[in-house]
Short mmCIF file of C-alpha atoms in Angstrom, two decimals:
data_model
loop_
_atom_site.label_atom_id
_atom_site.label_comp_id
_atom_site.label_asym_id
_atom_site.label_seq_id
_atom_site.Cartn_x
_atom_site.Cartn_y
_atom_site.Cartn_z
CA UNK A 685 0.00 0.00 0.00
CA UNK A 686 1.35 3.42 -0.95
CA UNK A 687 1.26 6.40 1.32
CA UNK A 688 2.30 10.01 1.03
CA UNK A 689 6.02 10.48 1.45
CA UNK A 690 7.36 12.77 4.11
CA UNK A 691 10.63 14.02 5.55
CA UNK A 692 10.58 12.51 9.04
CA UNK A 693 13.45 10.17 8.10
CA UNK A 694 15.64 13.01 6.90
CA UNK A 695 15.02 12.05 3.27
CA UNK A 696 14.98 15.27 1.26
CA UNK A 697 12.22 15.79 -1.31
CA UNK A 698 13.01 16.62 -4.94
CA UNK A 699 13.51 20.33 -5.61
CA UNK A 700 11.44 20.95 -8.71
CA UNK A 701 10.43 24.40 -9.97
CA UNK A 702 8.91 23.70 -13.40
CA UNK A 703 6.62 26.53 -14.54
CA UNK A 704 4.52 26.90 -17.68
CA UNK A 705 6.52 28.95 -20.20
CA UNK A 706 4.95 32.30 -21.04
CA UNK A 707 4.94 34.71 -24.00
CA UNK A 708 5.09 31.89 -26.53
CA UNK A 709 4.69 31.96 -30.29
CA UNK A 710 2.14 29.53 -31.74
CA UNK A 711 3.78 27.21 -34.24
CA UNK A 712 2.46 24.37 -36.40
CA UNK A 713 5.47 22.62 -37.93
CA UNK A 714 5.04 20.89 -41.27
CA UNK A 715 6.92 17.71 -42.22
CA UNK A 716 10.58 18.54 -42.68
CA UNK A 717 10.46 21.75 -40.63
CA UNK A 718 12.50 20.14 -37.84
CA UNK A 719 15.98 18.92 -38.71
CA UNK A 720 18.95 17.52 -36.79
CA UNK A 721 20.63 20.04 -34.52
CA UNK A 722 17.73 22.52 -34.65
CA UNK A 723 17.12 24.85 -31.72
CA UNK A 724 13.41 25.43 -31.06
CA UNK A 725 12.75 28.13 -28.48
CA UNK A 726 9.69 29.95 -27.15
CA UNK A 727 7.11 27.98 -29.14
CA UNK A 728 3.63 26.69 -28.33
CA UNK A 729 2.99 23.55 -30.39
CA UNK A 730 -0.26 21.60 -30.33
CA UNK A 731 1.26 18.60 -32.09
CA UNK A 732 4.93 17.82 -32.66
CA UNK A 733 5.23 14.62 -34.67
CA UNK A 734 8.81 13.38 -34.88
CA UNK A 735 7.94 9.74 -35.55
CA UNK A 736 10.81 7.93 -37.24
CA UNK A 737 12.85 11.09 -37.79
CA UNK A 738 16.63 11.27 -37.39
CA UNK A 739 17.11 14.28 -35.10
CA UNK A 740 20.17 13.91 -32.87
CA UNK A 741 21.18 16.96 -30.84
CA UNK A 742 17.79 18.65 -31.20
CA UNK A 743 17.17 21.45 -28.66
CA UNK A 744 13.81 22.45 -27.19
CA UNK A 745 13.83 25.37 -24.76
CA UNK A 746 10.94 27.24 -23.12
CA UNK A 747 8.33 25.39 -25.17
CA UNK A 748 4.83 24.13 -24.46
CA UNK A 749 3.94 21.01 -26.43
CA UNK A 750 0.46 19.52 -26.45
CA UNK A 751 1.37 16.10 -27.87
CA UNK A 752 4.86 14.90 -28.70
CA UNK A 753 4.99 11.81 -30.89
CA UNK A 754 8.47 10.36 -30.98
CA UNK A 755 8.17 6.67 -31.81
CA UNK A 756 11.49 5.31 -33.14
CA UNK A 757 12.85 8.83 -33.67
CA UNK A 758 16.61 9.20 -33.24
CA UNK A 759 16.76 11.74 -30.40
CA UNK A 760 20.25 10.97 -29.12
CA UNK A 761 21.67 13.96 -27.30
CA UNK A 762 18.38 15.88 -27.35
CA UNK A 763 18.29 18.80 -24.91
CA UNK A 764 14.99 19.73 -23.25
CA UNK A 765 14.93 22.77 -20.98
CA UNK A 766 12.25 24.79 -19.18
CA UNK A 767 9.45 23.09 -21.10
CA UNK A 768 6.12 21.34 -20.57
CA UNK A 769 4.89 18.35 -22.57
CA UNK A 770 1.24 17.45 -22.00
CA UNK A 771 1.33 14.03 -23.72
CA UNK A 772 4.39 11.98 -24.71
CA UNK A 773 3.54 9.15 -27.10
CA UNK A 774 6.50 6.90 -27.89
CA UNK A 775 6.25 3.10 -28.06
CA UNK A 776 10.04 3.31 -28.52
CA UNK A 777 11.81 6.41 -27.16
CA UNK A 778 15.43 6.65 -28.32
CA UNK A 779 16.95 9.48 -26.30
CA UNK A 780 20.27 8.25 -24.97
CA UNK A 781 22.75 10.87 -23.73
CA UNK A 782 19.90 13.38 -23.56
CA UNK A 783 19.60 16.32 -21.17
CA UNK A 784 16.36 17.20 -19.36
CA UNK A 785 16.32 20.30 -17.16
CA UNK A 786 13.20 21.76 -15.54
CA UNK A 787 10.78 19.70 -17.63
CA UNK A 788 7.30 18.35 -16.87
CA UNK A 789 5.73 15.51 -18.85
CA UNK A 790 2.08 15.49 -17.82
CA UNK A 791 0.89 12.23 -19.38
CA UNK A 792 1.30 9.62 -22.05
CA UNK A 793 2.75 6.19 -22.69
CA UNK A 794 6.28 4.99 -23.40
CA UNK A 795 6.91 1.33 -24.18
CA UNK A 796 10.70 1.20 -24.21
CA UNK A 797 12.61 4.27 -23.01
CA UNK A 798 16.27 4.34 -24.02
CA UNK A 799 17.55 6.98 -21.59
CA UNK A 800 20.95 5.55 -20.79
CA UNK A 801 23.77 8.03 -20.14
CA UNK A 802 21.17 10.78 -19.78
CA UNK A 803 21.00 13.66 -17.32
CA UNK A 804 17.67 14.54 -15.70
CA UNK A 805 17.55 17.57 -13.39
CA UNK A 806 14.36 19.09 -12.01
CA UNK A 807 12.06 16.78 -13.99
CA UNK A 808 8.55 15.57 -13.20
CA UNK A 809 6.66 12.74 -14.91
CA UNK A 810 2.93 12.68 -14.13
CA UNK A 811 0.43 9.93 -14.95
CA UNK A 812 2.83 8.17 -17.31
CA UNK A 813 2.83 4.51 -18.23
CA UNK A 814 6.26 3.04 -18.86
CA UNK A 815 7.24 -0.45 -19.98
CA UNK A 816 11.01 -0.85 -19.85
CA UNK A 817 13.07 2.18 -18.79
CA UNK A 818 16.82 2.00 -19.43
CA UNK A 819 18.61 4.52 -17.21
CA UNK A 820 22.01 2.83 -17.21
CA UNK A 821 24.76 5.28 -16.42
CA UNK A 822 22.33 8.17 -16.08
CA UNK A 823 22.23 10.89 -13.43
CA UNK A 824 18.86 11.81 -11.90
CA UNK A 825 18.79 14.84 -9.63
CA UNK A 826 15.53 16.27 -8.27
CA UNK A 827 13.20 13.98 -10.22
CA UNK A 828 9.66 12.95 -9.31
CA UNK A 829 7.48 10.20 -10.80
CA UNK A 830 3.90 10.95 -9.73
CA UNK A 831 0.97 8.59 -10.34
CA UNK A 832 2.95 6.57 -12.90
CA UNK A 833 3.20 2.87 -13.73
CA UNK A 834 6.70 1.48 -14.35
CA UNK A 835 7.06 -2.16 -15.33
CA UNK A 836 10.86 -2.35 -15.18
CA UNK A 837 13.70 0.05 -14.37
CA UNK A 838 17.31 -0.65 -15.29
CA UNK A 839 19.45 1.49 -12.96
CA UNK A 840 22.87 -0.07 -13.45
CA UNK A 841 25.66 2.47 -12.82
CA UNK A 842 23.07 5.24 -12.39
CA UNK A 843 23.22 7.99 -9.77
CA UNK A 844 19.99 9.09 -8.07
CA UNK A 845 19.77 12.14 -5.80
CA UNK A 846 16.46 13.40 -4.38
CA UNK A 847 14.19 11.15 -6.45
CA UNK A 848 10.62 10.30 -5.38
CA UNK A 849 7.92 7.94 -6.67
CA UNK A 850 4.65 9.36 -5.30
CA UNK A 851 1.64 7.19 -6.09
CA UNK A 852 3.72 5.23 -8.59
CA UNK A 853 3.55 1.47 -9.12
CA UNK A 854 6.93 -0.14 -9.66
CA UNK A 855 7.13 -3.78 -10.67
CA UNK A 856 10.89 -4.28 -10.91
CA UNK A 857 14.06 -2.24 -10.48
CA UNK A 858 17.40 -3.80 -11.28
CA UNK A 859 20.94 -2.55 -11.37
CA UNK A 860 24.49 -2.91 -10.15
CA UNK A 861 26.65 -0.09 -8.86
CA UNK A 862 23.59 2.14 -8.48
CA UNK A 863 24.29 5.10 -6.22
CA UNK A 864 21.25 6.24 -4.26
CA UNK A 865 20.87 9.26 -1.99
CA UNK A 866 17.59 10.73 -0.67
CA UNK A 867 15.50 8.38 -2.82
CA UNK A 868 11.99 8.09 -1.42
CA UNK A 869 9.83 5.02 -2.06
CA UNK A 870 7.34 5.67 0.73
CA UNK A 871 4.72 6.97 -1.69
CA UNK A 872 5.16 4.09 -4.12
CA UNK A 873 2.93 1.06 -4.65
CA UNK A 874 5.28 -1.87 -4.20
CA UNK A 875 2.70 -4.56 -3.42
CA UNK A 876 3.46 -6.56 -6.57
CA UNK A 877 7.12 -5.79 -6.98
CA UNK A 878 9.39 -8.63 -8.12
CA UNK A 879 12.88 -7.11 -7.85
CA UNK A 880 14.29 -4.07 -6.05
CA UNK A 881 18.04 -4.50 -6.53
CA UNK A 882 18.42 -1.04 -8.05
CA UNK A 883 17.06 0.76 -4.97
CA UNK A 884 19.50 -0.33 -2.28
CA UNK A 885 19.75 2.59 0.15
CA UNK A 886 16.32 4.08 -0.62
CA UNK A 887 13.80 4.99 2.09
CA UNK A 888 10.70 2.81 2.52
CA UNK A 889 7.86 3.00 5.04
CA UNK A 890 7.32 0.61 7.93
CA UNK A 891 4.09 -0.64 6.35
CA UNK A 892 5.97 -1.43 3.12
CA UNK A 893 8.57 -3.40 5.07
CA UNK A 894 6.02 -6.10 5.96
CA UNK A 895 5.01 -6.44 2.31
CA UNK A 896 8.59 -6.56 1.07
CA UNK A 897 10.00 -8.81 3.80
CA UNK A 898 9.91 -12.06 1.76
CA UNK A 899 11.50 -10.33 -1.24
CA UNK A 900 14.21 -8.70 0.87
CA UNK A 901 14.96 -11.98 2.63
CA UNK A 902 15.29 -13.78 -0.70
CA UNK A 903 17.62 -11.09 -2.06
CA UNK A 904 19.79 -11.40 1.07
CA UNK A 905 19.97 -15.16 0.63
CA UNK A 906 17.76 -16.16 3.56
CA UNK A 907 15.28 -19.02 3.39
CA UNK A 908 12.09 -18.33 5.30
CA UNK A 909 10.38 -21.45 6.66
#
C-alpha cells in the first residue's frame, strides 16, 4: 500500500520548480520543418510529430507542447529545458545521452525508453505509463514520478539524488553499482514488486517493510520457513 512520502526520516524531497513557459509563439510545424541540430525556443505547439525522424542533438527550450509523438525517432543527445509536454507518445523512445532540465511531462505512454547516459535535473513525470526504462549510467537529480506505472527500471551504474515515486507502481528495479541518496519510495505502490536491486539505500515505510520482507529476505539469501 502506498502512502504520502514525508521528511521525518531526513530524506529530502526533490527540488522541482517547473513553470509553464509564457509569452510563446504559436507554431504548427510541417513535415521537414525540424531537422537535426535545430534549436526550437519559445514555441507553443499543439502537435509535434517526430515519428521515425533522425534528429540527434535537437534542442527544445521554453516550449509548451500539447502532444509529442516520438516513436522510433533518433533523439540521441536531445536537450529539453524549461518546457512542458502534455502528452508523450513513444512506443520506442530513443533518447540516450539526452539532457532534461526543468521539464514536466504530464501524461502519455512509453513502451521502451532508451535513456541511458542521460541527465535529468528538475524533472517531473505525471500519470505516465512506462514499460522498460533504461537509465544505465544516467544521473537523476531532483526527479519525481507521480501517479505513474513502471514495469521495469534498469538502474545499473546510475546515480539518483532526491528522487521520489509518489503514487507510482513499480514492478521491478534492477541494477548494479547504483548510487542512491535521498531516494523516497514511501509513496510508491510496491505490493506486486518482483525485484528491487536497483534501490538499495532508498527509504521505505514501515508498512511497506512487511510487504517486502519475503523479497528482501530472498535477495539477502535467507530461506524463510
